[in-house]
PDB file of C-alpha atoms in Angstrom:
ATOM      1  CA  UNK R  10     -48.778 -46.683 -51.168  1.00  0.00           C
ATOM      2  CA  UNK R  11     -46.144 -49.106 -50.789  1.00  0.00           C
ATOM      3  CA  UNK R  12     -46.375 -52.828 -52.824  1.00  0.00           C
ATOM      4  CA  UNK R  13     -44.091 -55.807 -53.297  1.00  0.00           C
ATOM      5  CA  UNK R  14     -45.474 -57.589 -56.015  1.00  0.00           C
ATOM      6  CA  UNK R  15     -44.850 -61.478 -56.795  1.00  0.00           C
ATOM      7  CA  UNK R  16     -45.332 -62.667 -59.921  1.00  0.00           C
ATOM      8  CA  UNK R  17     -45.184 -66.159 -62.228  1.00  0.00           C
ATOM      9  CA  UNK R  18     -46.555 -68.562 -60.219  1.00  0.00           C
ATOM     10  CA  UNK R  19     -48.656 -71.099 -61.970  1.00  0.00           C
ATOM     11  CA  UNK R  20     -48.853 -75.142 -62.444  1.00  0.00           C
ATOM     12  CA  UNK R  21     -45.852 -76.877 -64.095  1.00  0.00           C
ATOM     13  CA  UNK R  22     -45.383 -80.429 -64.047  1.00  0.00           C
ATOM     14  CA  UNK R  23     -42.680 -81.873 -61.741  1.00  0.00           C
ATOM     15  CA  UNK R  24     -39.022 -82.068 -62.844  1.00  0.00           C
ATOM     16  CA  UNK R  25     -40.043 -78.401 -64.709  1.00  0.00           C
ATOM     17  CA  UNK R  26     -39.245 -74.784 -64.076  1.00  0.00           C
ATOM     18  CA  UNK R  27     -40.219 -71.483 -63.426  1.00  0.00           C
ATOM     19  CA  UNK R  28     -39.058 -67.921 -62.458  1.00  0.00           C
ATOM     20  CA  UNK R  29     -40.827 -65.770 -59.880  1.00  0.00           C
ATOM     21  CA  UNK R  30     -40.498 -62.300 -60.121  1.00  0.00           C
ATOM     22  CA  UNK R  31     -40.740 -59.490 -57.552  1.00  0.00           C
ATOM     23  CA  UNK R  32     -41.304 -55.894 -58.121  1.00  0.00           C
ATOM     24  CA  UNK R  33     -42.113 -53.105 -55.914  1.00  0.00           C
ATOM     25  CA  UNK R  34     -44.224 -50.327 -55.973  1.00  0.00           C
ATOM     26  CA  UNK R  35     -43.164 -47.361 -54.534  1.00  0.00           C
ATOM     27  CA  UNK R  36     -39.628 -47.591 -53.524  1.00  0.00           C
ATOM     28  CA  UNK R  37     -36.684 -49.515 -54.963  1.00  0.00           C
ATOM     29  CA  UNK R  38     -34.973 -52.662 -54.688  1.00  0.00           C
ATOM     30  CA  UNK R  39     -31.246 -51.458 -54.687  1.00  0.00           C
ATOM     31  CA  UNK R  40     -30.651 -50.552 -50.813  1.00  0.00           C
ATOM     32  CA  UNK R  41     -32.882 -53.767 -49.703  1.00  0.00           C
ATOM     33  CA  UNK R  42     -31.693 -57.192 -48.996  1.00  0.00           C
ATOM     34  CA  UNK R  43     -34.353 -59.830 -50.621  1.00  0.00           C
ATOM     35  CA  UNK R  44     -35.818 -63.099 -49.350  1.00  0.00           C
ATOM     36  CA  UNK R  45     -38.181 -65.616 -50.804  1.00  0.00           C
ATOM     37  CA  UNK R  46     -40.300 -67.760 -48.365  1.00  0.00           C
ATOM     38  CA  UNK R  47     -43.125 -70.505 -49.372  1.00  0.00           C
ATOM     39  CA  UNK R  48     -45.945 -71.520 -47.220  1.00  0.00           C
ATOM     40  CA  UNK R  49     -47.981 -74.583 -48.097  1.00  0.00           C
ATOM     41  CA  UNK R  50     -50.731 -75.705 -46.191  1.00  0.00           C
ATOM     42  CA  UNK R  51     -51.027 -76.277 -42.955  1.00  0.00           C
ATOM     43  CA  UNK R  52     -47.162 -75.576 -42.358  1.00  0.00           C
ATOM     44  CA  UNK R  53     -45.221 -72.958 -41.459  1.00  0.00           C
ATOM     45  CA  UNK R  54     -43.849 -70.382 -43.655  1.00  0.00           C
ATOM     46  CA  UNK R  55     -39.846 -70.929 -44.483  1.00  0.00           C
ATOM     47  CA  UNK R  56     -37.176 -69.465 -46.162  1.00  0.00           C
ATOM     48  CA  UNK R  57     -35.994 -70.481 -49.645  1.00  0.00           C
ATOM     49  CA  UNK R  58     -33.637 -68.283 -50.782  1.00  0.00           C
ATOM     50  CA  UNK R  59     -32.055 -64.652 -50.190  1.00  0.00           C
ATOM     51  CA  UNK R  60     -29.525 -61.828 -51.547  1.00  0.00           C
ATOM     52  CA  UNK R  61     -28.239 -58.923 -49.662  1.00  0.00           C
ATOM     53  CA  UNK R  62     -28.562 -55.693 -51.470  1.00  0.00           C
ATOM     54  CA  UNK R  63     -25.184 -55.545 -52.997  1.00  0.00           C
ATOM     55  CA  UNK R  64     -25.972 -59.247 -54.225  1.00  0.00           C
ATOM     56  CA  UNK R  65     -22.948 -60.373 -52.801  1.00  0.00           C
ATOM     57  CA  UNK R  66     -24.632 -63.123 -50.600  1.00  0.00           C
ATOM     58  CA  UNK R  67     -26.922 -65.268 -51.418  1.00  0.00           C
ATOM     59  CA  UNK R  68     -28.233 -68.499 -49.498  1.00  0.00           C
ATOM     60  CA  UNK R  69     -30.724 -71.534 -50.086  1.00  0.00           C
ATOM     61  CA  UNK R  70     -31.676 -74.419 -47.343  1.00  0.00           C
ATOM     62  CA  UNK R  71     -30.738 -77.907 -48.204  1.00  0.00           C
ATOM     63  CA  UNK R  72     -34.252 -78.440 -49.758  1.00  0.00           C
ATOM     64  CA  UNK R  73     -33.489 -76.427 -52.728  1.00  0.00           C
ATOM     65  CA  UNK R  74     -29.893 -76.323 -53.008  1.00  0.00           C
ATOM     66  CA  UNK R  75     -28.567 -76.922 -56.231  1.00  0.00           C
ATOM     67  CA  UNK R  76     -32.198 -76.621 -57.806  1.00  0.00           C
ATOM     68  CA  UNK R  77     -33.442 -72.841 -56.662  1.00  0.00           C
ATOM     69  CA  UNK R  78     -31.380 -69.894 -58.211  1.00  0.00           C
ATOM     70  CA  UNK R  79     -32.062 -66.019 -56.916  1.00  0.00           C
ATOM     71  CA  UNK R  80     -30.818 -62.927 -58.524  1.00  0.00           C
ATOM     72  CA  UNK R  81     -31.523 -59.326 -58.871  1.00  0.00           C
ATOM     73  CA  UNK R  82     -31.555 -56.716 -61.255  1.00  0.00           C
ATOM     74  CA  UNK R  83     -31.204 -53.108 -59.613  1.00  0.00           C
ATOM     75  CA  UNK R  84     -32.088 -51.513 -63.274  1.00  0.00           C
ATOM     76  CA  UNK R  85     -35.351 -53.133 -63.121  1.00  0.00           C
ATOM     77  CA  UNK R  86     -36.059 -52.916 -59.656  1.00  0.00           C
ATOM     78  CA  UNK R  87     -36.820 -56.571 -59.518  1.00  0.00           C
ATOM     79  CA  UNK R  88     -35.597 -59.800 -57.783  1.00  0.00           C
ATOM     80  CA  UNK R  89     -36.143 -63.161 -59.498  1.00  0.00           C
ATOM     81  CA  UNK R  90     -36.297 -66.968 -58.115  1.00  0.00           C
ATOM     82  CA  UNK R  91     -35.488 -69.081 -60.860  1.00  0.00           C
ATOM     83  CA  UNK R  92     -36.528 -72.640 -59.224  1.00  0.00           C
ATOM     84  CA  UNK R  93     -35.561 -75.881 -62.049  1.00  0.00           C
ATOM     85  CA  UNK R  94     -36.041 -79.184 -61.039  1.00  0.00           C
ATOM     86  CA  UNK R  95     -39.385 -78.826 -59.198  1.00  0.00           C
ATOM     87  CA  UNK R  96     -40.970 -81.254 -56.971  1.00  0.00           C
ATOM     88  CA  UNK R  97     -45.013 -81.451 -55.607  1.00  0.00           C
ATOM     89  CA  UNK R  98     -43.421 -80.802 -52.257  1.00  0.00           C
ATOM     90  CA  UNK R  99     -42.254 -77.271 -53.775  1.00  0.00           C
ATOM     91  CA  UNK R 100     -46.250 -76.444 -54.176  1.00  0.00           C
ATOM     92  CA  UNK R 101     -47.055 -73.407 -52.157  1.00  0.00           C
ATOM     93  CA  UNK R 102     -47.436 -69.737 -52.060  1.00  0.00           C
ATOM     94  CA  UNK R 103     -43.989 -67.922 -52.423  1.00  0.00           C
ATOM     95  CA  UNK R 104     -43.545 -64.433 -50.911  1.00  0.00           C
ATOM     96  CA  UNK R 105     -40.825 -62.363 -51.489  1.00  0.00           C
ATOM     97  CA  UNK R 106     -39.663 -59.925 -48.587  1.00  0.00           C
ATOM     98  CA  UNK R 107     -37.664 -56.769 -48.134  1.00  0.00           C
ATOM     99  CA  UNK R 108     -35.105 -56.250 -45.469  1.00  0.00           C
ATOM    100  CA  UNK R 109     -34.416 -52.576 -44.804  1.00  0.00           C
ATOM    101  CA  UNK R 110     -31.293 -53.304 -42.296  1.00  0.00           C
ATOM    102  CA  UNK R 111     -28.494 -50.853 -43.445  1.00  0.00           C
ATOM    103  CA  UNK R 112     -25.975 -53.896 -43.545  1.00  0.00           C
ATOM    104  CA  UNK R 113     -23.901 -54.857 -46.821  1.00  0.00           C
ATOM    105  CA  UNK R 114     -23.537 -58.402 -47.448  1.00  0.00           C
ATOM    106  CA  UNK R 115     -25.982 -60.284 -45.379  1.00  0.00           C
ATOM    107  CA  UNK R 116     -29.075 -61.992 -45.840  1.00  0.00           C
ATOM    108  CA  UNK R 117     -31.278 -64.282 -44.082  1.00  0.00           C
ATOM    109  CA  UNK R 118     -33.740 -67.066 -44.616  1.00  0.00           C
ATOM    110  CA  UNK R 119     -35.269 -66.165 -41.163  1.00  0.00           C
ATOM    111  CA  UNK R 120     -38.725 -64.490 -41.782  1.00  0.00           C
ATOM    112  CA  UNK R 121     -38.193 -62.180 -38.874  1.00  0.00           C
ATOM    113  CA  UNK R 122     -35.577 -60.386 -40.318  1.00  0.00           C
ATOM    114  CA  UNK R 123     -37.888 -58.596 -42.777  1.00  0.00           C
ATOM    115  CA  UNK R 124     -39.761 -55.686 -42.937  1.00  0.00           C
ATOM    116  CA  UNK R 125     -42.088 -55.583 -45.618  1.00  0.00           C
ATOM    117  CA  UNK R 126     -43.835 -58.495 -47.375  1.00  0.00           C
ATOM    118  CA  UNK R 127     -45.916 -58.887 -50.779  1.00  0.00           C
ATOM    119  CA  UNK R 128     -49.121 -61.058 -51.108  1.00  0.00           C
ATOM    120  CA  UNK R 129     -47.680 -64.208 -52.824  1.00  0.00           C
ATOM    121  CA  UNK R 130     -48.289 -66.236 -56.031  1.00  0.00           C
ATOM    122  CA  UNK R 131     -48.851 -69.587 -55.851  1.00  0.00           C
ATOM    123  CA  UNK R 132     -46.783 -72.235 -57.288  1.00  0.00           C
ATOM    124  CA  UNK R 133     -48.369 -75.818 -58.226  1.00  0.00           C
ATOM    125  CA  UNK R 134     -46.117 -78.772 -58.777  1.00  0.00           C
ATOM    126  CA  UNK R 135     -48.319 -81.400 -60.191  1.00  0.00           C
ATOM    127  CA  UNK R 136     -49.070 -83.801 -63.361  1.00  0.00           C
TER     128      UNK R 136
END
């Protein structure tokens, strides 16, 4: 059975940090570009960062430029969101997503352009 696993959410206090990790089960990373998304209550779910799969793209909206760092490592099958200078507006449940599209070099912060989503972990940003 197929999983995408987040993992690393938790409280932190705001101005701190924390890295999210994302693992699958059942397939790999390598071939896959990678998106994270957060989805806090009552609004709608929206992109925060991606990579394509040869990691040569990466992108992050305004809200978290600067503050929000992806990467990947292919020998551990996992993606990472490194996210410093955190706010309470950053508290919400972050999914990461796989995009099977066989292109090089693209990503996308659009949630439509992925194929296969994990549960999320939650993230709290709060004193």
């Amino acid at each position: 059975q197929l999983k995408l696993v987040e993992s690393g959410g938790g409280l932190v206090q705001p101005g701190g940090s924390i890295r999210l990790s994302c693992a699958p089960s059942g397939f790999t990373l390598a071939n896959s570009a990678i998106g994270w998304f957060r989805q806090a209550p009552g609004k709608e779910r929206e992109g925060v960062s991606c990579i394509s799969k040869d990691a040569s793209m990466t992108n992050y909206p305004d809200s978290v430029k600067g503050r929000f760092t992806i990467s990947r490592d292919n020998a551990k099958n996992t993606v990472y969101l490194q996210m410093n200078g955190l706010k309470p507006e950053d508290t919400a449940v972050y999914y990461c997503a796989v995009s099977w599209r066989p292109t090089s070099g693209i990503c996308s912060l659009t949630k439509g352009w992925y194929d296969f989503w994990g549960q999320g972990t939650q993230v709290t940003v709060s004193s």
